[in-house]
């Protein structure tokens, strides 16, 4: 019985250690004032997940010129929202976008000199990725999946929505 308690205690402690290490290794960082200081430049429906995504960029990244790489210090935020449903289907507004309800996650990518090496063969330029709850708590997970996916956008400095930034 005592051995079982020790195992359970060690198991519970392992979650604390993993969470602490993850927080210490978070080089991306949750941008606390993104809703006040970042520019919204794109919104899209995620039909597979029945959610809405909004993409914002900080002032450093917003200065990029078409066809150029984003400058160091660029931070891009993708907000994920649950959406209003009716008869099992998302409700759309007059622009065809899903009507958002609750913010469910904040995904962040940051570009800094020397970033990205931690992803090894999944490295997508000098970007690193983080996933957060709306309150800023880290969503634990393997962010190399983000890096690997963004490799498909290598022609636009690994940013899928770069083209949208230049639309007026």
PDB file of C-alpha atoms in Angstrom:
ATOM      1  CA  UNK A   1       0.000   0.000   0.000  1.00  0.00           C
ATOM      2  CA  UNK A   2       2.783   2.417   0.897  1.00  0.00           C
ATOM      3  CA  UNK A   3       4.559   1.607  -2.385  1.00  0.00           C
ATOM      4  CA  UNK A   4       1.384   2.442  -4.318  1.00  0.00           C
ATOM      5  CA  UNK A   5       1.130   5.847  -2.553  1.00  0.00           C
ATOM      6  CA  UNK A   6       4.742   6.590  -3.425  1.00  0.00           C
ATOM      7  CA  UNK A   7       4.113   5.720  -7.086  1.00  0.00           C
ATOM      8  CA  UNK A   8       1.018   7.922  -7.207  1.00  0.00           C
ATOM      9  CA  UNK A   9       2.926  10.795  -5.564  1.00  0.00           C
ATOM     10  CA  UNK A  10       5.786  10.453  -8.064  1.00  0.00           C
ATOM     11  CA  UNK A  11       3.336  10.312 -10.931  1.00  0.00           C
ATOM     12  CA  UNK A  12       1.600  13.517  -9.757  1.00  0.00           C
ATOM     13  CA  UNK A  13       4.949  15.252  -9.274  1.00  0.00           C
ATOM     14  CA  UNK A  14       5.942  14.385 -12.834  1.00  0.00           C
ATOM     15  CA  UNK A  15       3.086  16.562 -14.122  1.00  0.00           C
ATOM     16  CA  UNK A  16       4.303  19.476 -12.026  1.00  0.00           C
ATOM     17  CA  UNK A  17       7.853  19.050 -13.332  1.00  0.00           C
ATOM     18  CA  UNK A  18       6.676  18.803 -16.959  1.00  0.00           C
ATOM     19  CA  UNK A  19       4.546  21.938 -16.576  1.00  0.00           C
ATOM     20  CA  UNK A  20       7.412  23.821 -14.902  1.00  0.00           C
ATOM     21  CA  UNK A  21       9.938  22.774 -17.560  1.00  0.00           C
ATOM     22  CA  UNK A  22       7.497  23.707 -20.330  1.00  0.00           C
ATOM     23  CA  UNK A  23       6.996  27.160 -18.810  1.00  0.00           C
ATOM     24  CA  UNK A  24      10.768  27.633 -18.443  1.00  0.00           C
ATOM     25  CA  UNK A  25      11.402  26.607 -22.064  1.00  0.00           C
ATOM     26  CA  UNK A  26       8.700  28.849 -23.548  1.00  0.00           C
ATOM     27  CA  UNK A  27      10.738  31.239 -25.693  1.00  0.00           C
ATOM     28  CA  UNK A  28       7.706  32.366 -27.672  1.00  0.00           C
ATOM     29  CA  UNK A  29       5.752  33.939 -24.833  1.00  0.00           C
ATOM     30  CA  UNK A  30       2.115  34.872 -24.527  1.00  0.00           C
ATOM     31  CA  UNK A  31       1.627  38.435 -25.859  1.00  0.00           C
ATOM     32  CA  UNK A  32      -0.537  39.842 -23.066  1.00  0.00           C
ATOM     33  CA  UNK A  33      -1.824  42.960 -24.837  1.00  0.00           C
ATOM     34  CA  UNK A  34      -2.270  41.456 -28.316  1.00  0.00           C
ATOM     35  CA  UNK A  35      -5.942  42.482 -28.401  1.00  0.00           C
ATOM     36  CA  UNK A  36      -4.954  46.156 -27.946  1.00  0.00           C
ATOM     37  CA  UNK A  37      -1.688  46.411 -29.868  1.00  0.00           C
ATOM     38  CA  UNK A  38      -1.828  43.868 -32.704  1.00  0.00           C
ATOM     39  CA  UNK A  39      -3.499  44.375 -36.079  1.00  0.00           C
ATOM     40  CA  UNK A  40      -6.225  41.953 -37.193  1.00  0.00           C
ATOM     41  CA  UNK A  41      -5.492  41.146 -40.829  1.00  0.00           C
ATOM     42  CA  UNK A  42      -7.340  37.937 -41.624  1.00  0.00           C
ATOM     43  CA  UNK A  43     -10.267  35.808 -40.471  1.00  0.00           C
ATOM     44  CA  UNK A  44     -11.264  32.414 -41.782  1.00  0.00           C
ATOM     45  CA  UNK A  45     -13.596  29.536 -41.107  1.00  0.00           C
ATOM     46  CA  UNK A  46     -12.101  26.212 -40.082  1.00  0.00           C
ATOM     47  CA  UNK A  47     -14.713  23.946 -41.597  1.00  0.00           C
ATOM     48  CA  UNK A  48     -13.095  20.740 -40.333  1.00  0.00           C
ATOM     49  CA  UNK A  49     -13.193  21.862 -36.703  1.00  0.00           C
ATOM     50  CA  UNK A  50     -16.259  24.082 -37.024  1.00  0.00           C
ATOM     51  CA  UNK A  51     -14.422  27.026 -35.546  1.00  0.00           C
ATOM     52  CA  UNK A  52     -13.360  30.531 -36.506  1.00  0.00           C
ATOM     53  CA  UNK A  53      -9.762  31.744 -36.671  1.00  0.00           C
ATOM     54  CA  UNK A  54      -8.592  35.337 -36.522  1.00  0.00           C
ATOM     55  CA  UNK A  55      -4.994  36.210 -37.346  1.00  0.00           C
ATOM     56  CA  UNK A  56      -3.252  39.253 -35.874  1.00  0.00           C
ATOM     57  CA  UNK A  57       0.255  40.653 -36.232  1.00  0.00           C
ATOM     58  CA  UNK A  58       2.393  43.015 -34.171  1.00  0.00           C
ATOM     59  CA  UNK A  59       3.670  46.340 -35.548  1.00  0.00           C
ATOM     60  CA  UNK A  60       7.127  44.897 -36.306  1.00  0.00           C
ATOM     61  CA  UNK A  61       5.696  42.234 -38.598  1.00  0.00           C
ATOM     62  CA  UNK A  62       3.140  44.565 -40.168  1.00  0.00           C
ATOM     63  CA  UNK A  63       6.031  46.537 -41.703  1.00  0.00           C
ATOM     64  CA  UNK A  64       7.037  43.661 -43.993  1.00  0.00           C
ATOM     65  CA  UNK A  65       6.941  44.380 -47.718  1.00  0.00           C
ATOM     66  CA  UNK A  66       5.432  41.952 -50.238  1.00  0.00           C
ATOM     67  CA  UNK A  67       7.893  39.224 -51.214  1.00  0.00           C
ATOM     68  CA  UNK A  68      10.269  39.991 -48.326  1.00  0.00           C
ATOM     69  CA  UNK A  69      10.957  37.970 -45.198  1.00  0.00           C
ATOM     70  CA  UNK A  70       9.365  39.038 -41.947  1.00  0.00           C
ATOM     71  CA  UNK A  71      11.759  40.947 -39.661  1.00  0.00           C
ATOM     72  CA  UNK A  72      13.061  39.555 -36.392  1.00  0.00           C
ATOM     73  CA  UNK A  73      10.670  40.422 -33.595  1.00  0.00           C
ATOM     74  CA  UNK A  74       7.591  39.570 -35.644  1.00  0.00           C
ATOM     75  CA  UNK A  75       4.817  37.961 -33.616  1.00  0.00           C
ATOM     76  CA  UNK A  76       1.751  36.473 -35.274  1.00  0.00           C
ATOM     77  CA  UNK A  77      -1.237  35.385 -33.199  1.00  0.00           C
ATOM     78  CA  UNK A  78      -3.985  33.043 -34.346  1.00  0.00           C
ATOM     79  CA  UNK A  79      -7.084  33.122 -32.172  1.00  0.00           C
ATOM     80  CA  UNK A  80      -9.378  30.086 -32.177  1.00  0.00           C
ATOM     81  CA  UNK A  81     -13.048  30.549 -31.364  1.00  0.00           C
ATOM     82  CA  UNK A  82     -15.959  28.222 -30.842  1.00  0.00           C
ATOM     83  CA  UNK A  83     -18.868  29.282 -33.020  1.00  0.00           C
ATOM     84  CA  UNK A  84     -22.621  29.645 -32.815  1.00  0.00           C
ATOM     85  CA  UNK A  85     -24.402  26.521 -34.042  1.00  0.00           C
ATOM     86  CA  UNK A  86     -27.891  25.942 -35.410  1.00  0.00           C
ATOM     87  CA  UNK A  87     -29.171  22.486 -36.332  1.00  0.00           C
ATOM     88  CA  UNK A  88     -25.628  21.124 -36.036  1.00  0.00           C
ATOM     89  CA  UNK A  89     -24.168  23.637 -38.481  1.00  0.00           C
ATOM     90  CA  UNK A  90     -22.162  26.829 -37.871  1.00  0.00           C
ATOM     91  CA  UNK A  91     -24.101  30.076 -38.241  1.00  0.00           C
ATOM     92  CA  UNK A  92     -22.523  32.513 -40.714  1.00  0.00           C
ATOM     93  CA  UNK A  93     -22.539  36.299 -40.728  1.00  0.00           C
ATOM     94  CA  UNK A  94     -23.184  38.479 -43.805  1.00  0.00           C
ATOM     95  CA  UNK A  95     -19.533  38.050 -44.896  1.00  0.00           C
ATOM     96  CA  UNK A  96     -19.758  34.259 -44.790  1.00  0.00           C
ATOM     97  CA  UNK A  97     -17.693  33.922 -41.615  1.00  0.00           C
ATOM     98  CA  UNK A  98     -18.815  31.787 -38.716  1.00  0.00           C
ATOM     99  CA  UNK A  99     -20.293  33.767 -35.838  1.00  0.00           C
ATOM    100  CA  UNK A 100     -17.756  33.516 -33.013  1.00  0.00           C
ATOM    101  CA  UNK A 101     -18.689  32.732 -29.457  1.00  0.00           C
ATOM    102  CA  UNK A 102     -15.897  31.877 -27.031  1.00  0.00           C
ATOM    103  CA  UNK A 103     -12.141  32.280 -27.436  1.00  0.00           C
ATOM    104  CA  UNK A 104     -10.738  28.786 -26.890  1.00  0.00           C
ATOM    105  CA  UNK A 105      -7.020  29.075 -27.709  1.00  0.00           C
ATOM    106  CA  UNK A 106      -4.256  31.480 -28.680  1.00  0.00           C
ATOM    107  CA  UNK A 107      -1.574  30.118 -31.015  1.00  0.00           C
ATOM    108  CA  UNK A 108       1.547  32.234 -31.384  1.00  0.00           C
ATOM    109  CA  UNK A 109       4.524  32.211 -33.718  1.00  0.00           C
ATOM    110  CA  UNK A 110       7.561  34.400 -33.073  1.00  0.00           C
ATOM    111  CA  UNK A 111      10.556  35.087 -35.319  1.00  0.00           C
ATOM    112  CA  UNK A 112      13.912  35.762 -33.692  1.00  0.00           C
ATOM    113  CA  UNK A 113      17.515  35.253 -34.773  1.00  0.00           C
ATOM    114  CA  UNK A 114      18.528  31.653 -34.085  1.00  0.00           C
ATOM    115  CA  UNK A 115      14.981  30.456 -33.369  1.00  0.00           C
ATOM    116  CA  UNK A 116      13.652  27.191 -34.783  1.00  0.00           C
ATOM    117  CA  UNK A 117      16.683  24.967 -34.304  1.00  0.00           C
ATOM    118  CA  UNK A 118      14.906  23.016 -31.558  1.00  0.00           C
ATOM    119  CA  UNK A 119      12.660  21.499 -34.242  1.00  0.00           C
ATOM    120  CA  UNK A 120      15.526  19.766 -36.065  1.00  0.00           C
ATOM    121  CA  UNK A 121      14.484  18.565 -39.516  1.00  0.00           C
ATOM    122  CA  UNK A 122      11.055  20.155 -38.929  1.00  0.00           C
ATOM    123  CA  UNK A 123      12.585  23.644 -38.666  1.00  0.00           C
ATOM    124  CA  UNK A 124      10.613  26.296 -40.544  1.00  0.00           C
ATOM    125  CA  UNK A 125      12.971  29.222 -40.759  1.00  0.00           C
ATOM    126  CA  UNK A 126      13.696  31.133 -37.573  1.00  0.00           C
ATOM    127  CA  UNK A 127      10.207  30.780 -36.149  1.00  0.00           C
ATOM    128  CA  UNK A 128       9.118  29.144 -32.904  1.00  0.00           C
ATOM    129  CA  UNK A 129       5.580  28.272 -31.894  1.00  0.00           C
ATOM    130  CA  UNK A 130       3.505  28.266 -28.737  1.00  0.00           C
ATOM    131  CA  UNK A 131      -0.060  27.335 -27.838  1.00  0.00           C
ATOM    132  CA  UNK A 132      -1.885  28.983 -24.953  1.00  0.00           C
ATOM    133  CA  UNK A 133      -5.236  29.107 -23.256  1.00  0.00           C
ATOM    134  CA  UNK A 134      -6.962  32.514 -23.367  1.00  0.00           C
ATOM    135  CA  UNK A 135      -5.631  33.278 -19.862  1.00  0.00           C
ATOM    136  CA  UNK A 136      -2.036  32.745 -21.042  1.00  0.00           C
ATOM    137  CA  UNK A 137      -1.469  29.278 -19.572  1.00  0.00           C
ATOM    138  CA  UNK A 138       0.618  27.046 -21.807  1.00  0.00           C
ATOM    139  CA  UNK A 139      -1.127  24.228 -23.641  1.00  0.00           C
ATOM    140  CA  UNK A 140       1.397  21.427 -23.330  1.00  0.00           C
ATOM    141  CA  UNK A 141       2.227  19.652 -26.543  1.00  0.00           C
ATOM    142  CA  UNK A 142       4.730  19.099 -29.275  1.00  0.00           C
ATOM    143  CA  UNK A 143       5.071  22.374 -31.177  1.00  0.00           C
ATOM    144  CA  UNK A 144       7.312  20.713 -33.762  1.00  0.00           C
ATOM    145  CA  UNK A 145       4.045  19.728 -35.473  1.00  0.00           C
ATOM    146  CA  UNK A 146       3.404  23.439 -36.034  1.00  0.00           C
ATOM    147  CA  UNK A 147       6.901  23.892 -37.427  1.00  0.00           C
ATOM    148  CA  UNK A 148       6.537  20.864 -39.696  1.00  0.00           C
ATOM    149  CA  UNK A 149       3.242  22.094 -41.088  1.00  0.00           C
ATOM    150  CA  UNK A 150       4.599  25.601 -41.694  1.00  0.00           C
ATOM    151  CA  UNK A 151       7.346  24.094 -43.853  1.00  0.00           C
ATOM    152  CA  UNK A 152       4.651  23.972 -46.554  1.00  0.00           C
ATOM    153  CA  UNK A 153       4.670  27.802 -46.578  1.00  0.00           C
ATOM    154  CA  UNK A 154       8.410  28.174 -47.201  1.00  0.00           C
ATOM    155  CA  UNK A 155       7.771  30.468 -50.185  1.00  0.00           C
ATOM    156  CA  UNK A 156       6.277  33.120 -47.884  1.00  0.00           C
ATOM    157  CA  UNK A 157       8.741  32.939 -44.979  1.00  0.00           C
ATOM    158  CA  UNK A 158       6.728  30.061 -43.479  1.00  0.00           C
ATOM    159  CA  UNK A 159       3.608  32.196 -42.922  1.00  0.00           C
ATOM    160  CA  UNK A 160       0.478  30.784 -44.578  1.00  0.00           C
ATOM    161  CA  UNK A 161      -1.467  34.037 -44.333  1.00  0.00           C
ATOM    162  CA  UNK A 162       1.295  36.389 -45.563  1.00  0.00           C
ATOM    163  CA  UNK A 163      -0.603  37.164 -48.767  1.00  0.00           C
ATOM    164  CA  UNK A 164      -3.620  38.320 -46.748  1.00  0.00           C
ATOM    165  CA  UNK A 165      -1.524  40.960 -45.002  1.00  0.00           C
ATOM    166  CA  UNK A 166      -1.165  42.922 -48.244  1.00  0.00           C
ATOM    167  CA  UNK A 167      -4.824  42.904 -49.256  1.00  0.00           C
ATOM    168  CA  UNK A 168      -6.606  46.157 -48.701  1.00  0.00           C
TER     169      UNK A 168
END
